[in-house]
Amino acid sequence: MPWVRNLRRFVGTGAGLGSEALMELETKRILLEIFKERQRKSAEAGSIPSFYKKKPEEGSISSRVQRLAKYRFLKKQSELLLNADDLDAMWVCLRENCVIDDATGAEKMNYEDFCHIATVCTEQIGQKCKRFFSPSNFMKFEKDDSGRIAILPFYLYVMRTVSCFLQEKLLKLPASFVPHASFCV
């Protein structure tokens, strides 16, 4: 029965199927490819990261380490801040090395004076005042026709920066936290 064999061969190749059956096979093939591609992408991506982590329980080692780390960080940051004596020394440096404007009587400094005051303050106070004497800080202030800025707004900027850090960071330190001598990292 060669005609049965030929008919089976013809049906097996799909050439003898109707247009509806061909469409069904093509749809299954496309959906299978899409499914396999999505599985491959999800395997490559791994798991979804967690964005929420529970706070450690009060009194646990991790909460103590976290509080101690915050305490040490804020203490280190406060050591980098200018204290009242440093601010007074900076004001004296600013007043001694400024130029008095003849028209307004305001004490002003140009960029060369600004750099000179930065070196004098760094010698007297230390490295903690150096961040205030950057070119970008000089450019923040209003300049006159000669390119000079008034020393008072600059000094007030330094004071505001220091006081804002103290208010925002150090006052948020928990009052109940006192580092225990038995727990040192």
JSON list of C-alpha atoms in Angstrom, two decimals:
[
{"chain": "A", "resi": 1, "resn": "MET", "atom": "CA", "xyz": [0.00, 0.00, 0.00]},
{"chain": "A", "resi": 2, "resn": "PRO", "atom": "CA", "xyz": [2.23, 2.69, -1.26]},
{"chain": "A", "resi": 3, "resn": "TRP", "atom": "CA", "xyz": [-0.52, 5.29, -1.40]},
{"chain": "A", "resi": 4, "resn": "VAL", "atom": "CA", "xyz": [-1.03, 5.02, 2.43]},
{"chain": "A", "resi": 5, "resn": "ARG", "atom": "CA", "xyz": [2.68, 5.43, 3.00]},
{"chain": "A", "resi": 6, "resn": "ASN", "atom": "CA", "xyz": [2.80, 8.42, 0.66]},
{"chain": "A", "resi": 7, "resn": "LEU", "atom": "CA", "xyz": [-0.26, 9.94, 2.34]},
{"chain": "A", "resi": 8, "resn": "ARG", "atom": "CA", "xyz": [1.27, 9.54, 5.81]},
{"chain": "A", "resi": 9, "resn": "ARG", "atom": "CA", "xyz": [4.53, 11.07, 4.58]},
{"chain": "A", "resi": 10, "resn": "PHE", "atom": "CA", "xyz": [2.58, 13.97, 3.06]},
{"chain": "A", "resi": 11, "resn": "VAL", "atom": "CA", "xyz": [0.61, 14.58, 6.27]},
{"chain": "A", "resi": 12, "resn": "GLY", "atom": "CA", "xyz": [3.77, 14.22, 8.41]},
{"chain": "A", "resi": 13, "resn": "THR", "atom": "CA", "xyz": [5.52, 17.05, 6.57]},
{"chain": "A", "resi": 14, "resn": "GLY", "atom": "CA", "xyz": [2.60, 19.36, 7.25]},
{"chain": "A", "resi": 15, "resn": "ALA", "atom": "CA", "xyz": [2.12, 20.20, 3.59]},
{"chain": "A", "resi": 16, "resn": "GLY", "atom": "CA", "xyz": [-1.20, 18.42, 3.49]},
{"chain": "A", "resi": 17, "resn": "LEU", "atom": "CA", "xyz": [-2.63, 20.20, 6.52]},
{"chain": "A", "resi": 18, "resn": "GLY", "atom": "CA", "xyz": [-5.24, 22.87, 6.07]},
{"chain": "A", "resi": 19, "resn": "SER", "atom": "CA", "xyz": [-4.54, 26.54, 6.66]},
{"chain": "A", "resi": 20, "resn": "GLU", "atom": "CA", "xyz": [-6.20, 26.42, 10.08]},
{"chain": "A", "resi": 21, "resn": "ALA", "atom": "CA", "xyz": [-4.02, 23.54, 11.26]},
{"chain": "A", "resi": 22, "resn": "LEU", "atom": "CA", "xyz": [-0.88, 25.26, 9.90]},
{"chain": "A", "resi": 23, "resn": "MET", "atom": "CA", "xyz": [-1.79, 28.42, 11.75]},
{"chain": "A", "resi": 24, "resn": "GLU", "atom": "CA", "xyz": [-2.26, 26.44, 14.96]},
{"chain": "A", "resi": 25, "resn": "LEU", "atom": "CA", "xyz": [1.16, 24.80, 14.60]},
{"chain": "A", "resi": 26, "resn": "GLU", "atom": "CA", "xyz": [2.83, 28.13, 13.84]},
{"chain": "A", "resi": 27, "resn": "THR", "atom": "CA", "xyz": [1.16, 29.76, 16.86]},
{"chain": "A", "resi": 28, "resn": "LYS", "atom": "CA", "xyz": [2.32, 26.94, 19.16]},
{"chain": "A", "resi": 29, "resn": "ARG", "atom": "CA", "xyz": [5.86, 27.25, 17.81]},
{"chain": "A", "resi": 30, "resn": "ILE", "atom": "CA", "xyz": [5.96, 31.04, 18.37]},
{"chain": "A", "resi": 31, "resn": "LEU", "atom": "CA", "xyz": [4.48, 30.77, 21.86]},
{"chain": "A", "resi": 32, "resn": "LEU", "atom": "CA", "xyz": [6.99, 28.06, 22.75]},
{"chain": "A", "resi": 33, "resn": "GLU", "atom": "CA", "xyz": [9.86, 30.30, 21.57]},
{"chain": "A", "resi": 34, "resn": "ILE", "atom": "CA", "xyz": [8.53, 33.24, 23.63]},
{"chain": "A", "resi": 35, "resn": "PHE", "atom": "CA", "xyz": [8.14, 31.02, 26.70]},
{"chain": "A", "resi": 36, "resn": "LYS", "atom": "CA", "xyz": [11.69, 29.67, 26.37]},
{"chain": "A", "resi": 37, "resn": "GLU", "atom": "CA", "xyz": [13.11, 33.20, 25.91]},
{"chain": "A", "resi": 38, "resn": "ARG", "atom": "CA", "xyz": [11.32, 34.48, 29.03]},
{"chain": "A", "resi": 39, "resn": "GLN", "atom": "CA", "xyz": [12.57, 31.52, 31.05]},
{"chain": "A", "resi": 40, "resn": "ARG", "atom": "CA", "xyz": [16.11, 32.21, 29.85]},
{"chain": "A", "resi": 41, "resn": "LYS", "atom": "CA", "xyz": [15.84, 35.92, 30.78]},
{"chain": "A", "resi": 42, "resn": "SER", "atom": "CA", "xyz": [14.42, 35.19, 34.22]},
{"chain": "A", "resi": 43, "resn": "ALA", "atom": "CA", "xyz": [17.21, 32.68, 34.89]},
{"chain": "A", "resi": 44, "resn": "GLU", "atom": "CA", "xyz": [19.79, 35.31, 33.90]},
{"chain": "A", "resi": 45, "resn": "ALA", "atom": "CA", "xyz": [18.20, 38.01, 36.06]},
{"chain": "A", "resi": 46, "resn": "GLY", "atom": "CA", "xyz": [18.31, 35.90, 39.18]},
{"chain": "A", "resi": 47, "resn": "SER", "atom": "CA", "xyz": [16.01, 36.68, 42.05]},
{"chain": "A", "resi": 48, "resn": "ILE", "atom": "CA", "xyz": [14.29, 39.98, 42.77]},
{"chain": "A", "resi": 49, "resn": "PRO", "atom": "CA", "xyz": [16.30, 41.96, 45.34]},
{"chain": "A", "resi": 50, "resn": "SER", "atom": "CA", "xyz": [14.62, 42.82, 48.59]},
{"chain": "A", "resi": 51, "resn": "PHE", "atom": "CA", "xyz": [14.17, 46.53, 49.18]},
{"chain": "A", "resi": 52, "resn": "TYR", "atom": "CA", "xyz": [12.99, 46.28, 52.73]},
{"chain": "A", "resi": 53, "resn": "LYS", "atom": "CA", "xyz": [14.96, 44.91, 55.62]},
{"chain": "A", "resi": 54, "resn": "LYS", "atom": "CA", "xyz": [13.62, 44.67, 59.13]},
{"chain": "A", "resi": 55, "resn": "LYS", "atom": "CA", "xyz": [15.22, 46.82, 61.77]},
{"chain": "A", "resi": 56, "resn": "PRO", "atom": "CA", "xyz": [17.26, 44.80, 64.22]},
{"chain": "A", "resi": 57, "resn": "GLU", "atom": "CA", "xyz": [15.59, 44.03, 67.51]},
{"chain": "A", "resi": 58, "resn": "GLU", "atom": "CA", "xyz": [16.39, 46.43, 70.34]},
{"chain": "A", "resi": 59, "resn": "GLY", "atom": "CA", "xyz": [19.23, 45.09, 72.45]},
{"chain": "A", "resi": 60, "resn": "SER", "atom": "CA", "xyz": [20.55, 42.74, 69.79]},
{"chain": "A", "resi": 61, "resn": "ILE", "atom": "CA", "xyz": [24.18, 42.76, 68.71]},
{"chain": "A", "resi": 62, "resn": "SER", "atom": "CA", "xyz": [23.34, 44.19, 65.29]},
{"chain": "A", "resi": 63, "resn": "SER", "atom": "CA", "xyz": [21.39, 47.10, 66.79]},
{"chain": "A", "resi": 64, "resn": "ARG", "atom": "CA", "xyz": [24.28, 47.85, 69.17]},
{"chain": "A", "resi": 65, "resn": "VAL", "atom": "CA", "xyz": [26.78, 47.75, 66.31]},
{"chain": "A", "resi": 66, "resn": "GLN", "atom": "CA", "xyz": [24.54, 50.01, 64.24]},
{"chain": "A", "resi": 67, "resn": "ARG", "atom": "CA", "xyz": [24.17, 52.57, 67.05]},
{"chain": "A", "resi": 68, "resn": "LEU", "atom": "CA", "xyz": [27.89, 52.47, 67.83]},
{"chain": "A", "resi": 69, "resn": "ALA", "atom": "CA", "xyz": [28.77, 52.96, 64.16]},
{"chain": "A", "resi": 70, "resn": "LYS", "atom": "CA", "xyz": [26.41, 55.94, 63.95]},
{"chain": "A", "resi": 71, "resn": "TYR", "atom": "CA", "xyz": [27.84, 57.38, 67.16]},
{"chain": "A", "resi": 72, "resn": "ARG", "atom": "CA", "xyz": [31.42, 57.04, 65.90]},
{"chain": "A", "resi": 73, "resn": "PHE", "atom": "CA", "xyz": [30.54, 58.50, 62.52]},
{"chain": "A", "resi": 74, "resn": "LEU", "atom": "CA", "xyz": [28.85, 61.54, 64.05]},
{"chain": "A", "resi": 75, "resn": "LYS", "atom": "CA", "xyz": [31.68, 61.97, 66.53]},
{"chain": "A", "resi": 76, "resn": "LYS", "atom": "CA", "xyz": [34.23, 61.90, 63.70]},
{"chain": "A", "resi": 77, "resn": "GLN", "atom": "CA", "xyz": [32.14, 64.38, 61.70]},
{"chain": "A", "resi": 78, "resn": "SER", "atom": "CA", "xyz": [31.86, 66.71, 64.68]},
{"chain": "A", "resi": 79, "resn": "GLU", "atom": "CA", "xyz": [35.65, 66.62, 65.11]},
{"chain": "A", "resi": 80, "resn": "LEU", "atom": "CA", "xyz": [35.93, 67.87, 61.53]},
{"chain": "A", "resi": 81, "resn": "LEU", "atom": "CA", "xyz": [33.66, 70.81, 62.33]},
{"chain": "A", "resi": 82, "resn": "LEU", "atom": "CA", "xyz": [34.91, 74.19, 63.37]},
{"chain": "A", "resi": 83, "resn": "ASN", "atom": "CA", "xyz": [34.31, 75.01, 67.03]},
{"chain": "A", "resi": 84, "resn": "ALA", "atom": "CA", "xyz": [33.79, 78.50, 68.46]},
{"chain": "A", "resi": 85, "resn": "ASP", "atom": "CA", "xyz": [37.54, 79.15, 68.86]},
{"chain": "A", "resi": 86, "resn": "ASP", "atom": "CA", "xyz": [38.15, 78.08, 65.26]},
{"chain": "A", "resi": 87, "resn": "LEU", "atom": "CA", "xyz": [35.39, 80.38, 64.03]},
{"chain": "A", "resi": 88, "resn": "ASP", "atom": "CA", "xyz": [36.87, 83.28, 66.00]},
{"chain": "A", "resi": 89, "resn": "ALA", "atom": "CA", "xyz": [40.33, 82.58, 64.56]},
{"chain": "A", "resi": 90, "resn": "MET", "atom": "CA", "xyz": [38.85, 82.48, 61.05]},
{"chain": "A", "resi": 91, "resn": "TRP", "atom": "CA", "xyz": [37.11, 85.82, 61.62]},
{"chain": "A", "resi": 92, "resn": "VAL", "atom": "CA", "xyz": [40.38, 87.38, 62.78]},
{"chain": "A", "resi": 93, "resn": "CYS", "atom": "CA", "xyz": [42.17, 86.02, 59.69]},
{"chain": "A", "resi": 94, "resn": "LEU", "atom": "CA", "xyz": [39.44, 87.37, 57.44]},
{"chain": "A", "resi": 95, "resn": "ARG", "atom": "CA", "xyz": [39.55, 90.84, 59.03]},
{"chain": "A", "resi": 96, "resn": "GLU", "atom": "CA", "xyz": [43.36, 91.06, 59.01]},
{"chain": "A", "resi": 97, "resn": "ASN", "atom": "CA", "xyz": [43.72, 90.07, 55.35]},
{"chain": "A", "resi": 98, "resn": "CYS", "atom": "CA", "xyz": [40.84, 91.94, 53.74]},
{"chain": "A", "resi": 99, "resn": "VAL", "atom": "CA", "xyz": [40.64, 95.21, 51.85]},
{"chain": "A", "resi": 100, "resn": "ILE", "atom": "CA", "xyz": [38.25, 97.96, 52.90]},
{"chain": "A", "resi": 101, "resn": "ASP", "atom": "CA", "xyz": [36.16, 99.30, 50.04]},
{"chain": "A", "resi": 102, "resn": "ASP", "atom": "CA", "xyz": [36.46, 103.10, 49.88]},
{"chain": "A", "resi": 103, "resn": "ALA", "atom": "CA", "xyz": [32.96, 103.67, 48.53]},
{"chain": "A", "resi": 104, "resn": "THR", "atom": "CA", "xyz": [30.97, 101.48, 50.92]},
{"chain": "A", "resi": 105, "resn": "GLY", "atom": "CA", "xyz": [33.38, 100.85, 53.77]},
{"chain": "A", "resi": 106, "resn": "ALA", "atom": "CA", "xyz": [32.71, 97.10, 53.52]},
{"chain": "A", "resi": 107, "resn": "GLU", "atom": "CA", "xyz": [35.51, 94.63, 54.13]},
{"chain": "A", "resi": 108, "resn": "LYS", "atom": "CA", "xyz": [36.14, 92.67, 50.94]},
{"chain": "A", "resi": 109, "resn": "MET", "atom": "CA", "xyz": [38.57, 90.16, 49.49]},
{"chain": "A", "resi": 110, "resn": "ASN", "atom": "CA", "xyz": [39.46, 89.13, 45.98]},
{"chain": "A", "resi": 111, "resn": "TYR", "atom": "CA", "xyz": [40.34, 85.58, 44.97]},
{"chain": "A", "resi": 112, "resn": "GLU", "atom": "CA", "xyz": [44.06, 86.04, 45.69]},
{"chain": "A", "resi": 113, "resn": "ASP", "atom": "CA", "xyz": [43.22, 87.26, 49.21]},
{"chain": "A", "resi": 114, "resn": "PHE", "atom": "CA", "xyz": [40.82, 84.35, 49.53]},
{"chain": "A", "resi": 115, "resn": "CYS", "atom": "CA", "xyz": [43.60, 81.85, 48.71]},
{"chain": "A", "resi": 116, "resn": "HIS", "atom": "CA", "xyz": [46.02, 83.62, 51.06]},
{"chain": "A", "resi": 117, "resn": "ILE", "atom": "CA", "xyz": [43.46, 83.56, 53.89]},
{"chain": "A", "resi": 118, "resn": "ALA", "atom": "CA", "xyz": [42.92, 79.86, 53.18]},
{"chain": "A", "resi": 119, "resn": "THR", "atom": "CA", "xyz": [46.61, 79.11, 53.74]},
{"chain": "A", "resi": 120, "resn": "VAL", "atom": "CA", "xyz": [46.76, 81.27, 56.88]},
{"chain": "A", "resi": 121, "resn": "CYS", "atom": "CA", "xyz": [43.63, 79.64, 58.32]},
{"chain": "A", "resi": 122, "resn": "THR", "atom": "CA", "xyz": [44.92, 76.17, 57.47]},
{"chain": "A", "resi": 123, "resn": "GLU", "atom": "CA", "xyz": [48.14, 76.92, 59.32]},
{"chain": "A", "resi": 124, "resn": "GLN", "atom": "CA", "xyz": [46.32, 78.29, 62.37]},
{"chain": "A", "resi": 125, "resn": "ILE", "atom": "CA", "xyz": [43.20, 76.11, 62.54]},
{"chain": "A", "resi": 126, "resn": "GLY", "atom": "CA", "xyz": [44.10, 72.99, 60.60]},
{"chain": "A", "resi": 127, "resn": "GLN", "atom": "CA", "xyz": [42.68, 71.09, 57.66]},
{"chain": "A", "resi": 128, "resn": "LYS", "atom": "CA", "xyz": [39.09, 71.28, 58.87]},
{"chain": "A", "resi": 129, "resn": "CYS", "atom": "CA", "xyz": [38.65, 74.81, 57.48]},
{"chain": "A", "resi": 130, "resn": "LYS", "atom": "CA", "xyz": [40.04, 73.95, 54.05]},
{"chain": "A", "resi": 131, "resn": "ARG", "atom": "CA", "xyz": [36.69, 72.77, 52.65]},
{"chain": "A", "resi": 132, "resn": "PHE", "atom": "CA", "xyz": [35.25, 76.28, 53.01]},
{"chain": "A", "resi": 133, "resn": "PHE", "atom": "CA", "xyz": [37.99, 77.83, 50.87]},
{"chain": "A", "resi": 134, "resn": "SER", "atom": "CA", "xyz": [37.21, 76.17, 47.57]},
{"chain": "A", "resi": 135, "resn": "PRO", "atom": "CA", "xyz": [36.78, 78.07, 44.28]},
{"chain": "A", "resi": 136, "resn": "SER", "atom": "CA", "xyz": [33.13, 76.98, 44.10]},
{"chain": "A", "resi": 137, "resn": "ASN", "atom": "CA", "xyz": [32.47, 78.57, 47.50]},
{"chain": "A", "resi": 138, "resn": "PHE", "atom": "CA", "xyz": [34.07, 81.82, 46.34]},
{"chain": "A", "resi": 139, "resn": "MET", "atom": "CA", "xyz": [31.83, 81.83, 43.27]},
{"chain": "A", "resi": 140, "resn": "LYS", "atom": "CA", "xyz": [28.66, 81.53, 45.41]},
{"chain": "A", "resi": 141, "resn": "PHE", "atom": "CA", "xyz": [28.94, 85.11, 46.63]},
{"chain": "A", "resi": 142, "resn": "GLU", "atom": "CA", "xyz": [28.08, 88.38, 44.92]},
{"chain": "A", "resi": 143, "resn": "LYS", "atom": "CA", "xyz": [31.09, 90.17, 43.50]},
{"chain": "A", "resi": 144, "resn": "ASP", "atom": "CA", "xyz": [31.65, 93.87, 42.93]},
{"chain": "A", "resi": 145, "resn": "ASP", "atom": "CA", "xyz": [33.18, 95.41, 39.79]},
{"chain": "A", "resi": 146, "resn": "SER", "atom": "CA", "xyz": [36.67, 94.44, 40.94]},
{"chain": "A", "resi": 147, "resn": "GLY", "atom": "CA", "xyz": [35.69, 90.79, 41.52]},
{"chain": "A", "resi": 148, "resn": "ARG", "atom": "CA", "xyz": [35.79, 91.06, 45.31]},
{"chain": "A", "resi": 149, "resn": "ILE", "atom": "CA", "xyz": [33.35, 89.50, 47.76]},
{"chain": "A", "resi": 150, "resn": "ALA", "atom": "CA", "xyz": [32.41, 90.81, 51.19]},
{"chain": "A", "resi": 151, "resn": "ILE", "atom": "CA", "xyz": [33.89, 88.84, 54.07]},
{"chain": "A", "resi": 152, "resn": "LEU", "atom": "CA", "xyz": [30.78, 89.03, 56.27]},
{"chain": "A", "resi": 153, "resn": "PRO", "atom": "CA", "xyz": [28.49, 86.94, 54.00]},
{"chain": "A", "resi": 154, "resn": "PHE", "atom": "CA", "xyz": [31.29, 84.39, 53.60]},
{"chain": "A", "resi": 155, "resn": "TYR", "atom": "CA", "xyz": [31.77, 84.15, 57.36]},
{"chain": "A", "resi": 156, "resn": "LEU", "atom": "CA", "xyz": [28.01, 83.85, 57.92]},
{"chain": "A", "resi": 157, "resn": "TYR", "atom": "CA", "xyz": [27.94, 81.06, 55.31]},
{"chain": "A", "resi": 158, "resn": "VAL", "atom": "CA", "xyz": [30.62, 79.17, 57.26]},
{"chain": "A", "resi": 159, "resn": "MET", "atom": "CA", "xyz": [28.73, 79.65, 60.51]},
{"chain": "A", "resi": 160, "resn": "ARG", "atom": "CA", "xyz": [25.42, 78.51, 58.96]},
{"chain": "A", "resi": 161, "resn": "THR", "atom": "CA", "xyz": [27.07, 75.43, 57.49]},
{"chain": "A", "resi": 162, "resn": "VAL", "atom": "CA", "xyz": [28.57, 74.45, 60.83]},
{"chain": "A", "resi": 163, "resn": "SER", "atom": "CA", "xyz": [25.39, 75.11, 62.81]},
{"chain": "A", "resi": 164, "resn": "CYS", "atom": "CA", "xyz": [23.18, 73.28, 60.29]},
{"chain": "A", "resi": 165, "resn": "PHE", "atom": "CA", "xyz": [25.32, 70.18, 60.58]},
{"chain": "A", "resi": 166, "resn": "LEU", "atom": "CA", "xyz": [25.19, 70.33, 64.35]},
{"chain": "A", "resi": 167, "resn": "GLN", "atom": "CA", "xyz": [21.42, 70.73, 64.40]},
{"chain": "A", "resi": 168, "resn": "GLU", "atom": "CA", "xyz": [20.63, 68.13, 61.76]},
{"chain": "A", "resi": 169, "resn": "LYS", "atom": "CA", "xyz": [23.11, 65.42, 62.64]},
{"chain": "A", "resi": 170, "resn": "LEU", "atom": "CA", "xyz": [24.18, 65.64, 66.23]},
{"chain": "A", "resi": 171, "resn": "LEU", "atom": "CA", "xyz": [20.75, 66.37, 67.65]},
{"chain": "A", "resi": 172, "resn": "LYS", "atom": "CA", "xyz": [19.41, 63.23, 65.97]},
{"chain": "A", "resi": 173, "resn": "LEU", "atom": "CA", "xyz": [21.79, 61.14, 68.04]},
{"chain": "A", "resi": 174, "resn": "PRO", "atom": "CA", "xyz": [19.69, 59.08, 70.42]},
{"chain": "A", "resi": 175, "resn": "ALA", "atom": "CA", "xyz": [19.90, 60.46, 73.94]},
{"chain": "A", "resi": 176, "resn": "SER", "atom": "CA", "xyz": [19.55, 56.98, 75.38]},
{"chain": "A", "resi": 177, "resn": "PHE", "atom": "CA", "xyz": [22.71, 55.82, 73.64]},
{"chain": "A", "resi": 178, "resn": "VAL", "atom": "CA", "xyz": [25.83, 55.86, 75.71]},
{"chain": "A", "resi": 179, "resn": "PRO", "atom": "CA", "xyz": [28.55, 53.54, 74.44]},
{"chain": "A", "resi": 180, "resn": "HIS", "atom": "CA", "xyz": [29.10, 50.78, 76.95]},
{"chain": "A", "resi": 181, "resn": "ALA", "atom": "CA", "xyz": [32.64, 50.01, 78.03]},
{"chain": "A", "resi": 182, "resn": "SER", "atom": "CA", "xyz": [31.91, 46.30, 77.79]},
{"chain": "A", "resi": 183, "resn": "PHE", "atom": "CA", "xyz": [30.90, 46.58, 74.15]},
{"chain": "A", "resi": 184, "resn": "CYS", "atom": "CA", "xyz": [33.77, 47.82, 72.01]},
{"chain": "A", "resi": 185, "resn": "VAL", "atom": "CA", "xyz": [34.31, 46.97, 68.40]}
]
